[in-house]
Amino acid sequence: MSYNQYFENAQIAARKLNITSETINRVLIDLAAEAIAQTNYLLEENQKDLDRMDSTNPNYDRLKLTAGRIQDIAKDIINVAGLENPLGHILSEKTMPNGLHISKISVPLGTIGVIYEARPNVTFDVFTLCFKTGNISILKGGSDAAYSNQAIISVIHKVLSKNNIDVNVTTLLPVEREAADALLNAVGYVDVIIPRGSQGLINHVRQTSKVPVIETGAGIVHTYFDESADLKKGTDIIFNSKTRRVSVCNALDCAIIHSERLKDLPALAKPLGEAGVEIFADELSYIVLKESYPVQLLHKAGPEHFGTEFLSMKMAVKTVDTFQQALDHIAVHSSKHSEAIITEDPENMETFLNRVDAAAVYVNTSTAFTDGAQFGLGAEIGISTQKLHARGPMGLQELTSYKWLVKGNGQTRP
């Protein structure tokens, strides 16, 4: 089948998609139940993908499904079903002096193309959020997750068929690269492209696509341990931000520490060493750590280690003499995803929140919370790092646009 045929089928499905919120929610609840029921099948297909990947690859953990992760996916689907549908909301309305009644209402974005790498959970997430908001989804997963994605889409299509809904409301394109190129050029069929994956993927999509793009994904994440920071809070936060799940975009890449607190660096780093985290330390932090940190895990940092998204049990440490230097380092190296400060200084808290340019900015807590479910959005289609249309976790509201409705009674314009 030609790629245009996939797009045309999706276009036909879009014209037929006129179902109630009750039906949408029923389908999603059915899907959550079916995902649980098909756990063994999904894990078997996922294992085929895992068998083809080196277990030391940073993407291995992203690719891996477990029974627990499938249960979490099902919970997220049910959570989305329970959220208010954002469509049809009157965002503003007024009656003009000439009698025209003008209102602005929320509507679907339309047909959303998503290009992503080795994260099969994205297949569930994208369908769930797009279906809830009346959007059509066209998915292009990576070859690393081919078996997993095909299994998931078959489960989704089974539930759609059971509920007499055109399965083309969500489409999984073939794995070959040509399919991605076709999607990026599907002008007239696709309204927006959302890439999820490495910086390389995002750059390729941004530079190549003829369809409008919302950038998501790459996270070069910093946490600054300020001169006034609480050691216990800092130790817990840095450890959680780095080690909770290293392969995700909100994981910590660089800890910045005020030089007046270097004496506390061994205590801050101790849990990291016990967990096996490799540290690339600048000159001052290396001198402090070399007496206590596991020698095989400690390295001198080079320029290439700052501004790097590690996606693994690796991180950098940078020493600064002032709060301003910390802000400057973040400004130069951040991907504008998630940035955090650990401090007890109220003025520094507010300055950090106001001046750091990122989609999510934190005070005294872990960057691991940059997540749609954690933000109360049910799930997310990605973390937008741009400023047009959407920023941060993209949930239901971010998958809508709006249109103007104008009602008159014969008015004409002079």
mmCIF file of N, CA and C in Angstrom, residues 39-92:
data_model
loop_
_atom_site.group_PDB
_atom_site.id
_atom_site.type_symbol
_atom_site.label_atom_id
_atom_site.label_comp_id
_atom_site.label_asym_id
_atom_site.label_seq_id
_atom_site.Cartn_x
_atom_site.Cartn_y
_atom_site.Cartn_z
ATOM 1 N N THR A 39 -1.299 -8.949 28.246
ATOM 2 C CA THR A 39 0.047 -8.716 28.789
ATOM 3 C C THR A 39 1.054 -9.732 28.267
ATOM 4 N N ASN A 40 0.731 -11.005 28.324
ATOM 5 C CA ASN A 40 1.682 -12.027 27.882
ATOM 6 C C ASN A 40 2.048 -11.848 26.407
ATOM 7 N N TYR A 41 1.049 -11.590 25.593
ATOM 8 C CA TYR A 41 1.295 -11.377 24.162
ATOM 9 C C TYR A 41 2.187 -10.158 23.945
ATOM 10 N N LEU A 42 1.900 -9.059 24.632
ATOM 11 C CA LEU A 42 2.693 -7.843 24.472
ATOM 12 C C LEU A 42 4.134 -8.054 24.929
ATOM 13 N N LEU A 43 4.313 -8.790 26.020
ATOM 14 C CA LEU A 43 5.659 -9.046 26.517
ATOM 15 C C LEU A 43 6.436 -9.973 25.583
ATOM 16 N N GLU A 44 5.750 -10.944 24.998
ATOM 17 C CA GLU A 44 6.412 -11.846 24.051
ATOM 18 C C GLU A 44 6.908 -11.086 22.826
ATOM 19 N N GLU A 45 6.080 -10.204 22.308
ATOM 20 C CA GLU A 45 6.484 -9.421 21.138
ATOM 21 C C GLU A 45 7.575 -8.414 21.502
ATOM 22 N N ASN A 46 7.454 -7.831 22.688
ATOM 23 C CA ASN A 46 8.479 -6.899 23.152
ATOM 24 C C ASN A 46 9.827 -7.603 23.309
ATOM 25 N N GLN A 47 9.802 -8.852 23.756
ATOM 26 C CA GLN A 47 11.053 -9.593 23.928
ATOM 27 C C GLN A 47 11.776 -9.791 22.597
ATOM 28 N N LYS A 48 11.011 -9.926 21.518
ATOM 29 C CA LYS A 48 11.636 -10.042 20.195
ATOM 30 C C LYS A 48 12.449 -8.804 19.870
ATOM 31 N N ASP A 49 11.942 -7.643 20.265
ATOM 32 C CA ASP A 49 12.691 -6.406 20.051
ATOM 33 C C ASP A 49 13.897 -6.333 20.982
ATOM 34 N N LEU A 50 13.691 -6.707 22.241
ATOM 35 C CA LEU A 50 14.790 -6.661 23.204
ATOM 36 C C LEU A 50 15.931 -7.582 22.784
ATOM 37 N N ASP A 51 15.590 -8.731 22.218
ATOM 38 C CA ASP A 51 16.618 -9.687 21.792
ATOM 39 C C ASP A 51 17.505 -9.118 20.689
ATOM 40 N N ARG A 52 17.013 -8.095 19.990
ATOM 41 C CA ARG A 52 17.780 -7.510 18.892
ATOM 42 C C ARG A 52 18.616 -6.314 19.339
ATOM 43 N N MET A 53 18.506 -5.922 20.617
ATOM 44 C CA MET A 53 19.207 -4.732 21.106
ATOM 45 C C MET A 53 20.210 -5.108 22.183
ATOM 46 N N ASP A 54 21.368 -4.493 22.162
ATOM 47 C CA ASP A 54 22.372 -4.658 23.203
ATOM 48 C C ASP A 54 21.816 -4.107 24.518
ATOM 49 N N SER A 55 21.872 -4.906 25.560
ATOM 50 C CA SER A 55 21.285 -4.492 26.835
ATOM 51 C C SER A 55 21.999 -3.299 27.461
ATOM 52 N N THR A 56 23.201 -2.963 26.976
ATOM 53 C CA THR A 56 23.897 -1.775 27.482
ATOM 54 C C THR A 56 23.504 -0.502 26.741
ATOM 55 N N ASN A 57 22.716 -0.636 25.687
ATOM 56 C CA ASN A 57 22.229 0.512 24.929
ATOM 57 C C ASN A 57 21.323 1.350 25.829
ATOM 58 N N PRO A 58 21.530 2.679 25.906
ATOM 59 C CA PRO A 58 20.659 3.515 26.735
ATOM 60 C C PRO A 58 19.182 3.380 26.395
ATOM 61 N N ASN A 59 18.863 2.990 25.149
ATOM 62 C CA ASN A 59 17.467 2.841 24.759
ATOM 63 C C ASN A 59 16.839 1.544 25.242
ATOM 64 N N TYR A 60 17.647 0.633 25.777
ATOM 65 C CA TYR A 60 17.126 -0.678 26.173
ATOM 66 C C TYR A 60 16.023 -0.533 27.223
ATOM 67 N N ASP A 61 16.269 0.312 28.212
ATOM 68 C CA ASP A 61 15.263 0.486 29.265
ATOM 69 C C ASP A 61 14.010 1.156 28.724
ATOM 70 N N ARG A 62 14.179 2.082 27.770
ATOM 71 C CA ARG A 62 13.011 2.725 27.155
ATOM 72 C C ARG A 62 12.188 1.707 26.385
ATOM 73 N N LEU A 63 12.881 0.784 25.739
ATOM 74 C CA LEU A 63 12.210 -0.211 24.908
ATOM 75 C C LEU A 63 11.466 -1.252 25.735
ATOM 76 N N LYS A 64 11.969 -1.539 26.908
ATOM 77 C CA LYS A 64 11.482 -2.679 27.679
ATOM 78 C C LYS A 64 10.089 -2.460 28.251
ATOM 79 N N LEU A 65 9.220 -3.437 28.037
ATOM 80 C CA LEU A 65 7.926 -3.502 28.700
ATOM 81 C C LEU A 65 7.992 -4.563 29.793
ATOM 82 N N THR A 66 7.279 -4.328 30.864
ATOM 83 C CA THR A 66 7.122 -5.312 31.927
ATOM 84 C C THR A 66 5.645 -5.365 32.284
ATOM 85 N N ALA A 67 5.267 -6.381 33.038
ATOM 86 C CA ALA A 67 3.869 -6.466 33.475
ATOM 87 C C ALA A 67 3.490 -5.232 34.285
ATOM 88 N N GLY A 68 4.430 -4.769 35.118
ATOM 89 C CA GLY A 68 4.157 -3.573 35.913
ATOM 90 C C GLY A 68 3.992 -2.333 35.051
ATOM 91 N N ARG A 69 4.809 -2.205 34.032
ATOM 92 C CA ARG A 69 4.695 -1.040 33.156
ATOM 93 C C ARG A 69 3.397 -1.087 32.354
ATOM 94 N N ILE A 70 2.975 -2.259 31.940
ATOM 95 C CA ILE A 70 1.696 -2.366 31.228
ATOM 96 C C ILE A 70 0.543 -2.003 32.164
ATOM 97 N N GLN A 71 0.636 -2.395 33.418
ATOM 98 C CA GLN A 71 -0.394 -2.002 34.383
ATOM 99 C C GLN A 71 -0.420 -0.483 34.559
ATOM 100 N N ASP A 72 0.760 0.121 34.601
ATOM 101 C CA ASP A 72 0.823 1.582 34.722
ATOM 102 C C ASP A 72 0.226 2.259 33.487
ATOM 103 N N ILE A 73 0.503 1.703 32.306
ATOM 104 C CA ILE A 73 -0.073 2.238 31.072
ATOM 105 C C ILE A 73 -1.598 2.161 31.134
ATOM 106 N N ALA A 74 -2.108 1.034 31.587
ATOM 107 C CA ALA A 74 -3.563 0.861 31.699
ATOM 108 C C ALA A 74 -4.159 1.874 32.674
ATOM 109 N N LYS A 75 -3.461 2.121 33.776
ATOM 110 C CA LYS A 75 -3.941 3.115 34.741
ATOM 111 C C LYS A 75 -3.982 4.508 34.119
ATOM 112 N N ASP A 76 -2.949 4.832 33.340
ATOM 113 C CA ASP A 76 -2.925 6.133 32.675
ATOM 114 C C ASP A 76 -4.090 6.270 31.690
ATOM 115 N N ILE A 77 -4.394 5.198 30.960
ATOM 116 C CA ILE A 77 -5.512 5.230 30.012
ATOM 117 C C ILE A 77 -6.820 5.482 30.753
ATOM 118 N N ILE A 78 -6.996 4.794 31.868
ATOM 119 C CA ILE A 78 -8.217 4.993 32.664
ATOM 120 C C ILE A 78 -8.265 6.416 33.219
ATOM 121 N N ASN A 79 -7.116 6.935 33.641
ATOM 122 C CA ASN A 79 -7.074 8.312 34.142
ATOM 123 C C ASN A 79 -7.507 9.299 33.066
ATOM 124 N N VAL A 80 -7.026 9.089 31.833
ATOM 125 C CA VAL A 80 -7.406 9.973 30.736
ATOM 126 C C VAL A 80 -8.902 9.877 30.469
ATOM 127 N N ALA A 81 -9.441 8.660 30.526
ATOM 128 C CA ALA A 81 -10.884 8.482 30.325
ATOM 129 C C ALA A 81 -11.687 9.280 31.347
ATOM 130 N N GLY A 82 -11.154 9.417 32.536
ATOM 131 C CA GLY A 82 -11.871 10.125 33.601
ATOM 132 C C GLY A 82 -11.723 11.626 33.569
ATOM 133 N N LEU A 83 -10.854 12.140 32.703
ATOM 134 C CA LEU A 83 -10.650 13.587 32.620
ATOM 135 C C LEU A 83 -11.725 14.241 31.756
ATOM 136 N N GLU A 84 -11.953 15.512 32.012
ATOM 137 C CA GLU A 84 -12.924 16.264 31.225
ATOM 138 C C GLU A 84 -12.443 16.402 29.795
ATOM 139 N N ASN A 85 -13.361 16.229 28.857
ATOM 140 C CA ASN A 85 -13.017 16.414 27.454
ATOM 141 C C ASN A 85 -12.851 17.913 27.182
ATOM 142 N N PRO A 86 -11.705 18.323 26.614
ATOM 143 C CA PRO A 86 -11.471 19.762 26.424
ATOM 144 C C PRO A 86 -12.131 20.343 25.180
ATOM 145 N N LEU A 87 -12.812 19.531 24.394
ATOM 146 C CA LEU A 87 -13.395 20.016 23.147
ATOM 147 C C LEU A 87 -14.703 20.763 23.388
ATOM 148 N N GLY A 88 -14.971 21.734 22.536
ATOM 149 C CA GLY A 88 -16.247 22.442 22.583
ATOM 150 C C GLY A 88 -16.366 23.457 23.694
ATOM 151 N N HIS A 89 -15.285 23.727 24.398
ATOM 152 C CA HIS A 89 -15.317 24.729 25.460
ATOM 153 C C HIS A 89 -15.359 26.127 24.845
ATOM 154 N N ILE A 90 -16.208 26.970 25.380
ATOM 155 C CA ILE A 90 -16.257 28.365 24.936
ATOM 156 C C ILE A 90 -15.137 29.114 25.633
ATOM 157 N N LEU A 91 -14.142 29.501 24.878
ATOM 158 C CA LEU A 91 -12.976 30.180 25.435
ATOM 159 C C LEU A 91 -13.225 31.669 25.625
ATOM 160 N N SER A 92 -14.056 32.236 24.769
ATOM 161 C CA SER A 92 -14.483 33.627 24.931
ATOM 162 C C SER A 92 -15.708 33.848 24.051
#
